[in-house]
PDB file of C-alpha atoms in Angstrom:
ATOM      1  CA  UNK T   7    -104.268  50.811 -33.955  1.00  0.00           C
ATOM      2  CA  UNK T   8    -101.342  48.725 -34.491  1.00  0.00           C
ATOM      3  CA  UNK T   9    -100.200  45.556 -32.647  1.00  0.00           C
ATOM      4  CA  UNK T  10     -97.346  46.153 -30.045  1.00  0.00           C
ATOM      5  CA  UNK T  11     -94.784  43.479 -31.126  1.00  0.00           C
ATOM      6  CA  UNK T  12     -91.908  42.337 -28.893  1.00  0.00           C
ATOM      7  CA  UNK T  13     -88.507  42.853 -30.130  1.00  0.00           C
ATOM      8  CA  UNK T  14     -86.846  39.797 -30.726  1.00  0.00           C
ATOM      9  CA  UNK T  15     -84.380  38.946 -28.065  1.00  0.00           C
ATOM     10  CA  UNK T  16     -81.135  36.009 -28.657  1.00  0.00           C
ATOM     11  CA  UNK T  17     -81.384  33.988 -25.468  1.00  0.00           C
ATOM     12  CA  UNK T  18     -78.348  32.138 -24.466  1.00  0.00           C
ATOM     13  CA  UNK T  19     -79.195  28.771 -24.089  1.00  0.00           C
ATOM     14  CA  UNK T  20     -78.922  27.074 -20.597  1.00  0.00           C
ATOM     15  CA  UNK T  21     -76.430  23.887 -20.276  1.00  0.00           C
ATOM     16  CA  UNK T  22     -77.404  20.530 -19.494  1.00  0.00           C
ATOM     17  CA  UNK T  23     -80.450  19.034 -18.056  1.00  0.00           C
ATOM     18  CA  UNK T  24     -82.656  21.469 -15.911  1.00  0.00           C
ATOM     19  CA  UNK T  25     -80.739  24.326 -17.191  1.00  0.00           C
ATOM     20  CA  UNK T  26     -77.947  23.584 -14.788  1.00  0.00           C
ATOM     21  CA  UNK T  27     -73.894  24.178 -15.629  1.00  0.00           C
ATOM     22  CA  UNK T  28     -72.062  21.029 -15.733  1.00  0.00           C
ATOM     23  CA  UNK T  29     -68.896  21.979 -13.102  1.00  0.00           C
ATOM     24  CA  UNK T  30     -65.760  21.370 -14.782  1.00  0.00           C
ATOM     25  CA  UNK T  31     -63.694  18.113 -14.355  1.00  0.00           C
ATOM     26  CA  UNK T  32     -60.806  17.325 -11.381  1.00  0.00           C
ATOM     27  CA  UNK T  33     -57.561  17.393 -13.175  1.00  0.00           C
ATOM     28  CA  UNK T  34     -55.113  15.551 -11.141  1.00  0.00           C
ATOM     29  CA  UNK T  35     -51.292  16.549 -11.610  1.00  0.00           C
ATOM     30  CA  UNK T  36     -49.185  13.820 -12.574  1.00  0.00           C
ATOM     31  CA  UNK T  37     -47.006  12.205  -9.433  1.00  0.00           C
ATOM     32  CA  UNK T  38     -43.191  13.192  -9.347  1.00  0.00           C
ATOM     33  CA  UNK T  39     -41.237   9.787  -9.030  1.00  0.00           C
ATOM     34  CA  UNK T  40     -39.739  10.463  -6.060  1.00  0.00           C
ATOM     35  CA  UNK T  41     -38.277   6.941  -5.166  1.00  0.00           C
ATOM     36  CA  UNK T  42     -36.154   6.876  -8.583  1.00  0.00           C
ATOM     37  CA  UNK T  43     -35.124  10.263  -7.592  1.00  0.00           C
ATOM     38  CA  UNK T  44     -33.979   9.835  -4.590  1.00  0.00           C
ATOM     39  CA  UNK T  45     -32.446   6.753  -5.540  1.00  0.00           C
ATOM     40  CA  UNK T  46     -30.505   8.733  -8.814  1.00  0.00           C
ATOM     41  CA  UNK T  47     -29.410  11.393  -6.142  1.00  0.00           C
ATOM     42  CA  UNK T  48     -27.779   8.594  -3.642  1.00  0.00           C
ATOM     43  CA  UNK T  49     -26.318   6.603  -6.611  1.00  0.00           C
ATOM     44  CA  UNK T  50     -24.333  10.600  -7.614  1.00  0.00           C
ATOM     45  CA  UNK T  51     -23.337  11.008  -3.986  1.00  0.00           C
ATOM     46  CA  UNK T  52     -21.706   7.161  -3.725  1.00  0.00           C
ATOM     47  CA  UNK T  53     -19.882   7.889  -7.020  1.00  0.00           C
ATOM     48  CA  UNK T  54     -18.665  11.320  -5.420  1.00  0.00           C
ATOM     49  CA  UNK T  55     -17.723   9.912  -2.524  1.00  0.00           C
ATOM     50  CA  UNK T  56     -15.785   7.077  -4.692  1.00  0.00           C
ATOM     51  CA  UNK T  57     -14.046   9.265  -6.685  1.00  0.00           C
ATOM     52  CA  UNK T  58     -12.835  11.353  -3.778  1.00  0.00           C
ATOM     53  CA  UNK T  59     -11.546   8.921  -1.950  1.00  0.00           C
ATOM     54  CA  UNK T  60      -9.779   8.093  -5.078  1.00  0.00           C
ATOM     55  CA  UNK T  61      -7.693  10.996  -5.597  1.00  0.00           C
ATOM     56  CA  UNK T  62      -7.239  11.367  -1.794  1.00  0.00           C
ATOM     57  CA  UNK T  63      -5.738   7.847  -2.090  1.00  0.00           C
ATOM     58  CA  UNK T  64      -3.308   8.721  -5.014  1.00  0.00           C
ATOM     59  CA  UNK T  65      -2.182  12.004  -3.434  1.00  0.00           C
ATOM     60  CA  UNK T  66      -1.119   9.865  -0.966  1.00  0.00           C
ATOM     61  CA  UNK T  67       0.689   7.551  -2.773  1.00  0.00           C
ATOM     62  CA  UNK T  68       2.299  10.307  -5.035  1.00  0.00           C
ATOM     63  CA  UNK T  69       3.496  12.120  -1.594  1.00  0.00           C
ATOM     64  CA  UNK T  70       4.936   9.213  -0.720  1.00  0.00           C
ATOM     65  CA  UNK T  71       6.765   8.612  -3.782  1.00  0.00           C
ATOM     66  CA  UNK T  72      10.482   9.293  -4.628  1.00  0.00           C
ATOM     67  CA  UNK T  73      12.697   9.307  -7.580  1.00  0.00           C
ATOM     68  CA  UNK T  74      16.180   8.948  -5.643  1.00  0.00           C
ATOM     69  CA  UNK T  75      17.527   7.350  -2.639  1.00  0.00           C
ATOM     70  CA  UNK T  76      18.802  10.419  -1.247  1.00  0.00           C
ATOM     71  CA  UNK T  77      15.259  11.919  -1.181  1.00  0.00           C
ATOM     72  CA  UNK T  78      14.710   9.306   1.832  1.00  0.00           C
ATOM     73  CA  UNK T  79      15.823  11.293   5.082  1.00  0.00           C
ATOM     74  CA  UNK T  80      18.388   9.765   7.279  1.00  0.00           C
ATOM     75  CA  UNK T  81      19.496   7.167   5.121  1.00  0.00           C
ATOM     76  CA  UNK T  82      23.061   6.043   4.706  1.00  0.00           C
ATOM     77  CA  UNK T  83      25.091   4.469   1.632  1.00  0.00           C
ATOM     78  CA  UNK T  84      28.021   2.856   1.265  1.00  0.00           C
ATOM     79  CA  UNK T  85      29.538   1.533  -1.813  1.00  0.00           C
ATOM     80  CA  UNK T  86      30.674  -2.691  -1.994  1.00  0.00           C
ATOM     81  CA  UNK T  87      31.930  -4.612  -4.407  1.00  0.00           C
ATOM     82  CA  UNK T  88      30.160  -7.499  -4.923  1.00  0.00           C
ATOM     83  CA  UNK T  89      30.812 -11.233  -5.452  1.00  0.00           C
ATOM     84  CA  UNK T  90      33.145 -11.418  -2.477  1.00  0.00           C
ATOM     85  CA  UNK T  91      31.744 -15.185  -1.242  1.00  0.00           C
ATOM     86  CA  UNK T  92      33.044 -16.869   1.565  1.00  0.00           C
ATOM     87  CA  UNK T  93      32.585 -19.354   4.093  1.00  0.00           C
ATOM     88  CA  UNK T  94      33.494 -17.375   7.781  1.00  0.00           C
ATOM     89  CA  UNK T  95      32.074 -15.369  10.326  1.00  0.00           C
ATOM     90  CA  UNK T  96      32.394 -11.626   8.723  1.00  0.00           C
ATOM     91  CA  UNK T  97      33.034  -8.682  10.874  1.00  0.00           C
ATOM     92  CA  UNK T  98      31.357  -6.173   8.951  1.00  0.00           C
ATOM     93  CA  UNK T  99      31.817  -2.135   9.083  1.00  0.00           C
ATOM     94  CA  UNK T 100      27.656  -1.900   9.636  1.00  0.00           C
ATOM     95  CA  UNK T 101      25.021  -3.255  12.168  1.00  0.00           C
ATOM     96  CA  UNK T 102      23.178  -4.877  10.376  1.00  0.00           C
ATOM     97  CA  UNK T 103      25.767  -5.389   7.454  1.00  0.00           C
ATOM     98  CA  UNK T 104      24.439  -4.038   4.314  1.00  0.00           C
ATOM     99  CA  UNK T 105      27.464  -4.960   1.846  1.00  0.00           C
ATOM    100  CA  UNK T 106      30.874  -6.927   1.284  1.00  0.00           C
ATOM    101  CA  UNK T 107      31.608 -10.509   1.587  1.00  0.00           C
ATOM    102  CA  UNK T 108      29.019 -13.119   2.082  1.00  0.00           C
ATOM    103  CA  UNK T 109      28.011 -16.466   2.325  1.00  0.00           C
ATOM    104  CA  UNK T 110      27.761 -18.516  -1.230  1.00  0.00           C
ATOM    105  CA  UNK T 111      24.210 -19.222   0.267  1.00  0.00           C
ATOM    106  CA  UNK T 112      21.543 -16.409   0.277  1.00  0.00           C
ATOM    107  CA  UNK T 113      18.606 -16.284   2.988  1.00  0.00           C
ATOM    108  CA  UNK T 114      14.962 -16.636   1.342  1.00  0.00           C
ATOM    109  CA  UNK T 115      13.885 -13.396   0.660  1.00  0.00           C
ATOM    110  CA  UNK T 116      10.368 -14.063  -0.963  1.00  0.00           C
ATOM    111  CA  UNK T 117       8.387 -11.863   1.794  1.00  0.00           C
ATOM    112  CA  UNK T 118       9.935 -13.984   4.071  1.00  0.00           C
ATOM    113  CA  UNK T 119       9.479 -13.307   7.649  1.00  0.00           C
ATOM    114  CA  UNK T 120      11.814 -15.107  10.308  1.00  0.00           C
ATOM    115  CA  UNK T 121      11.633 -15.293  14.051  1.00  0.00           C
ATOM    116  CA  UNK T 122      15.032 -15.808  14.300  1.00  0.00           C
ATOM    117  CA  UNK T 123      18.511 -13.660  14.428  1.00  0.00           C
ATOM    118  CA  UNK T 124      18.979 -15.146  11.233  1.00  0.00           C
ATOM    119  CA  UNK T 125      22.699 -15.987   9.894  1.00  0.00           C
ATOM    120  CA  UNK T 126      24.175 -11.972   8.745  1.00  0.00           C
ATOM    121  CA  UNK T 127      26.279 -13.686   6.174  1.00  0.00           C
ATOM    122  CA  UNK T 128      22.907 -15.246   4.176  1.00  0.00           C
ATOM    123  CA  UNK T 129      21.318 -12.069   4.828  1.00  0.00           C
ATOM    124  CA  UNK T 130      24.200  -9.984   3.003  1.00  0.00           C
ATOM    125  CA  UNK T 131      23.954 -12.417  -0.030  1.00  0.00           C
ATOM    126  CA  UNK T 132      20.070 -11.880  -0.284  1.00  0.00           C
ATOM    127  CA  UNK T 133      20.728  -7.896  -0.681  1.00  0.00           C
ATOM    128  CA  UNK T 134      23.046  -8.290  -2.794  1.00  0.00           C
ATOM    129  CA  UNK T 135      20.329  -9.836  -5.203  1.00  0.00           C
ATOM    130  CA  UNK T 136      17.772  -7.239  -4.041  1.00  0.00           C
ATOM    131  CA  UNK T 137      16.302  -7.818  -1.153  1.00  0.00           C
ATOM    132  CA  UNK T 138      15.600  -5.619   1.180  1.00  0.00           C
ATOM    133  CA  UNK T 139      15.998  -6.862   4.830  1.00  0.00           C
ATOM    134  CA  UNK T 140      14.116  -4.880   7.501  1.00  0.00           C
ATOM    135  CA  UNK T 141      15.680  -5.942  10.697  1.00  0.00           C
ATOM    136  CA  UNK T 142      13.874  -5.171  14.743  1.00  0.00           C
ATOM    137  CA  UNK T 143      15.534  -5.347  18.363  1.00  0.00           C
ATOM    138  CA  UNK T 144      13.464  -7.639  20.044  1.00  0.00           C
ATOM    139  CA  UNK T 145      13.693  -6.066  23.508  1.00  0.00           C
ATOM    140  CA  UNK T 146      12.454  -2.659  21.660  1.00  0.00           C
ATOM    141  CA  UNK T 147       9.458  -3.284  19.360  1.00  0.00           C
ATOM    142  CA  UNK T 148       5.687  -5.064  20.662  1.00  0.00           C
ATOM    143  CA  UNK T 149       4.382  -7.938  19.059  1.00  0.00           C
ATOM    144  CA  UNK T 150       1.576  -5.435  17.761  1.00  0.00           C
ATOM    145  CA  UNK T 151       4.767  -3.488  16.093  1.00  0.00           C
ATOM    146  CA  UNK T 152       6.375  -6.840  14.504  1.00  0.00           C
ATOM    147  CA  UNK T 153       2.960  -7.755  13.140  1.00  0.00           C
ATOM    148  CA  UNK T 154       3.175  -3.973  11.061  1.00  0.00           C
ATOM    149  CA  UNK T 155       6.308  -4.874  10.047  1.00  0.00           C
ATOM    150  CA  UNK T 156       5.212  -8.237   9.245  1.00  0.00           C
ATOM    151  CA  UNK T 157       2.556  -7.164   6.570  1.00  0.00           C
ATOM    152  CA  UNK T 158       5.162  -4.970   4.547  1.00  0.00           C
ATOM    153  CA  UNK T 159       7.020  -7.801   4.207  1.00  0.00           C
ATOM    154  CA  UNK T 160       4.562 -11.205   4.069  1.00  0.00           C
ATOM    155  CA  UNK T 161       3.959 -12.206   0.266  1.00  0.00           C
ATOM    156  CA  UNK T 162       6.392  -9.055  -0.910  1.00  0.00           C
ATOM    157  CA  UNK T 163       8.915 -11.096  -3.070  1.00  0.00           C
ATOM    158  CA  UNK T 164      12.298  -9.144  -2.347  1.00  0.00           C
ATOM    159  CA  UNK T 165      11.274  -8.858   1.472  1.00  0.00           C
ATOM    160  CA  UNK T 166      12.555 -10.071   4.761  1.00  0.00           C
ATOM    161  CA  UNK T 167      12.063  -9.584   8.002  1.00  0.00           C
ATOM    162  CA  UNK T 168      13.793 -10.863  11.160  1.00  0.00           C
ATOM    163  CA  UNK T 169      15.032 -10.094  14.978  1.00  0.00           C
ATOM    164  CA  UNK T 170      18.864  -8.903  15.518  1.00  0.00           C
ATOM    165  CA  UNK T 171      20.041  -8.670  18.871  1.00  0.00           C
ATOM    166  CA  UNK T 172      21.803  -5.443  20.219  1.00  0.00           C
ATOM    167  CA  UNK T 173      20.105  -3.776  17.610  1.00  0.00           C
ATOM    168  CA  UNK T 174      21.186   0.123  18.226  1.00  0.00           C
ATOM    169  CA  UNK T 175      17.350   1.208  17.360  1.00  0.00           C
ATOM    170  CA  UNK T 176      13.989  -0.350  17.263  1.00  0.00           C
ATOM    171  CA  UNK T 177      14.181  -0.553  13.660  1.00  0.00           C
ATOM    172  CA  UNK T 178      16.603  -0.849  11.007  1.00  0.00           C
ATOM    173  CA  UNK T 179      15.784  -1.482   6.814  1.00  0.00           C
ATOM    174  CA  UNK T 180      18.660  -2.498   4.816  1.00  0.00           C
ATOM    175  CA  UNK T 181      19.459  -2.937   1.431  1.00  0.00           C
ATOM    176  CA  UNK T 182      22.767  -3.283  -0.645  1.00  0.00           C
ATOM    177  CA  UNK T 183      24.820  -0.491   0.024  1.00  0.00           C
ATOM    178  CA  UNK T 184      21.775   1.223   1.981  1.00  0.00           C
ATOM    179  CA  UNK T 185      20.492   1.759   5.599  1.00  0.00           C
ATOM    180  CA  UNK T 186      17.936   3.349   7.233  1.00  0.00           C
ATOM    181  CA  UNK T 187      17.546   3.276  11.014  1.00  0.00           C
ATOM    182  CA  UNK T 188      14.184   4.436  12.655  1.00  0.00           C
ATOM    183  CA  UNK T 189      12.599   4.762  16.009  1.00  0.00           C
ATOM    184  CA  UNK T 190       8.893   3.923  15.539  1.00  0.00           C
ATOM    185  CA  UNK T 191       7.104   1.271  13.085  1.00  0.00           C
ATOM    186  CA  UNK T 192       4.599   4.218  11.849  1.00  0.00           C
ATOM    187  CA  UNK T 193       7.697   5.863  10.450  1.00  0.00           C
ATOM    188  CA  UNK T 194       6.688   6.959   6.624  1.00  0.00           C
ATOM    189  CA  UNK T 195      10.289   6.542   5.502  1.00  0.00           C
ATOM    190  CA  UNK T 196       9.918   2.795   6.083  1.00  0.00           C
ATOM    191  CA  UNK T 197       7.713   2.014   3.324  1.00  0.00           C
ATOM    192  CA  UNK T 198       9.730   4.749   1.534  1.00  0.00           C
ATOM    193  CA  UNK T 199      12.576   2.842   1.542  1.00  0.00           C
ATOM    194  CA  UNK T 200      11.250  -0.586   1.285  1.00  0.00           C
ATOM    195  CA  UNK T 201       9.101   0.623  -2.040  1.00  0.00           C
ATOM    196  CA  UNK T 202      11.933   2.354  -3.762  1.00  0.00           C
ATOM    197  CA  UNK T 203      14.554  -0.434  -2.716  1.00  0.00           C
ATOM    198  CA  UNK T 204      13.296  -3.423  -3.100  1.00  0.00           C
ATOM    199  CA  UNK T 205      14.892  -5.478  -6.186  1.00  0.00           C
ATOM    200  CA  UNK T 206      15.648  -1.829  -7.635  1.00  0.00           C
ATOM    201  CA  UNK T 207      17.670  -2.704 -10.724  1.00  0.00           C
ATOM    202  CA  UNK T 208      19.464   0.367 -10.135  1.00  0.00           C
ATOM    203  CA  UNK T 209      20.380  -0.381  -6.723  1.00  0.00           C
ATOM    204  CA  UNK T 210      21.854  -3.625  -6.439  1.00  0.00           C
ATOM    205  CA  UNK T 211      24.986  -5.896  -8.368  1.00  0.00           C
ATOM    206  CA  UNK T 212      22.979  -9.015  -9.452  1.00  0.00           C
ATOM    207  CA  UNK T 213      19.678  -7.534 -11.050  1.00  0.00           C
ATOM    208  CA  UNK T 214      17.397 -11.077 -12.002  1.00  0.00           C
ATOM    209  CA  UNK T 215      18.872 -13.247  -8.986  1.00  0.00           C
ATOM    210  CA  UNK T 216      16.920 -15.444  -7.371  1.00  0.00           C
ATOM    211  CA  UNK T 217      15.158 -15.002  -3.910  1.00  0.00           C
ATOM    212  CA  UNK T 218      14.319 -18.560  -3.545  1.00  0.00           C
ATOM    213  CA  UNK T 219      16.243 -20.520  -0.571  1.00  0.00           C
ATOM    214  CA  UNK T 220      13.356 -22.827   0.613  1.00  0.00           C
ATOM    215  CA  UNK T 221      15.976 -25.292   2.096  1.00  0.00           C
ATOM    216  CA  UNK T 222      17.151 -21.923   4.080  1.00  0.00           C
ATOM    217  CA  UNK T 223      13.361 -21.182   5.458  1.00  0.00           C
ATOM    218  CA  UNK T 224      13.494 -25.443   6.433  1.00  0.00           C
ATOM    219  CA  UNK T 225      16.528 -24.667   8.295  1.00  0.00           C
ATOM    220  CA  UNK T 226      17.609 -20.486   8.957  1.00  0.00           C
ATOM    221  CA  UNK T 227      21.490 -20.879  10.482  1.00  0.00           C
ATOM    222  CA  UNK T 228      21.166 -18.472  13.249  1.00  0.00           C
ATOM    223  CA  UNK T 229      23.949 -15.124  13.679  1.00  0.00           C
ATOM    224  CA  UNK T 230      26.999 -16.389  14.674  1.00  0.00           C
ATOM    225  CA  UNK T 231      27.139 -20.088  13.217  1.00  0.00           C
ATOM    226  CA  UNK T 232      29.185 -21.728  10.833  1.00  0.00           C
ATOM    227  CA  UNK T 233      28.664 -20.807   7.072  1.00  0.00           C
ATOM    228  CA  UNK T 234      28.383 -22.827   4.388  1.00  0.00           C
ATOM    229  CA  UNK T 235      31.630 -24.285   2.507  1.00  0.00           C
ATOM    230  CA  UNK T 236      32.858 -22.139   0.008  1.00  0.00           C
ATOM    231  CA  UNK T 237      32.670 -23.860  -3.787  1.00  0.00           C
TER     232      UNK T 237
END
């Protein structure tokens, strides 16, 4: 009889030792750098907030801009001739004057700022080189006001500021042939006028003259004095 014979059976063969499965290996997922992120995101939001403040800036300044005198409301112009020097009191048409005959000597108008009621007829001389000449009533304005006023005009070449008594409002900005009377220091129209104004070569007689007087900041002759002798 013939010999029962097993069939031949493929037998997978079992992994490692024992015939045990080696479980696969951890795979960790890389870290996100969250630190350079976060500082990437705050570095965006600064420049955002830069650039914003930018353009909010130069709106400003572009609202505030003007191409004529007659864009700044309330002002009033007169014209003078100019080169009318002389050594006497003047009884001008305007309080403050802002044109006609003058003094040979100009006030210092090189951001000048005077506690005195300085001398009209100097004054009148310095517009007629430029200057613009913001003027306060004492009894009207705080010292916090004058300080405002003060910064417009500290360092500003073309600038002065000073006290006139009997002044008809707290404030008053004058330039040759020009004046602009206000009722508060936060008034926009004052750095209006004081930007547009100020040693405008289309605005005033003697475009280049000097703003120097510092034997006139030694010295200011107050309203109402003597001038000086006439050449």
């Amino acid at each position: 009889m013939a010999k029962d014979r097993t069939s031949d059976v493929t037998r997978p063969k079992s992994g490692g030792k024992g015939g045990r499965t080696r479980p696969p290996a951890n795979v960790v997922a890389p870290q996100r750098p969250w630190g350079l992120i976060a500082a990437a995101v705050a570095v965006v939001v600064f420049a955002v907030a830069v650039i914003g403040y930018a353009v909010v800036k130069v709106n400003e300044a572009n609202a505030n801009r003007i191409e004529s005198v007659d864009e700044i409301a309330g002002i009033t112009s007169k014209e003078y001739e100019a080169g009318q020097h002389v050594a006497t009191t003047v009884a001008y048409a305007e309080s403050p004057p802002i044109g006609g005959e003058h003094d040979p000597v100009w006030a210092d108008c090189t951001g000048t700022v005077y506690d005195v009621d300085i001398r009209h007829e100097n004054a009148v001389h310095s517009l007629e080189h430029g200057a613009v000449w913001i003027t306060y009533n004492p009894d009207e304005v705080s010292a916090a006001d004058i300080e405002k006023l003060a910064a417009l005009v500290d360092g500003e070449t073309g600038r002065m500021l000073s006290p006139y008594v009997g002044l008809d409002s707290p404030v008053s900005l004058q330039s040759w042939g020009h004046q602009l009377k206000v009722d508060s220091v936060d008034d926009p129209r004052i750095e209006q006028f004081a930007d547009f104004l100020t040693r405008n070569p289309d605005e005033h007689p003697e475009v280049g003259a000097s703003c120097e007087r510092p034997d006139f900041i030694a010295d200011p002759p107050l309203a109402g004095e003597p001038g000086t002798p006439a050449p």
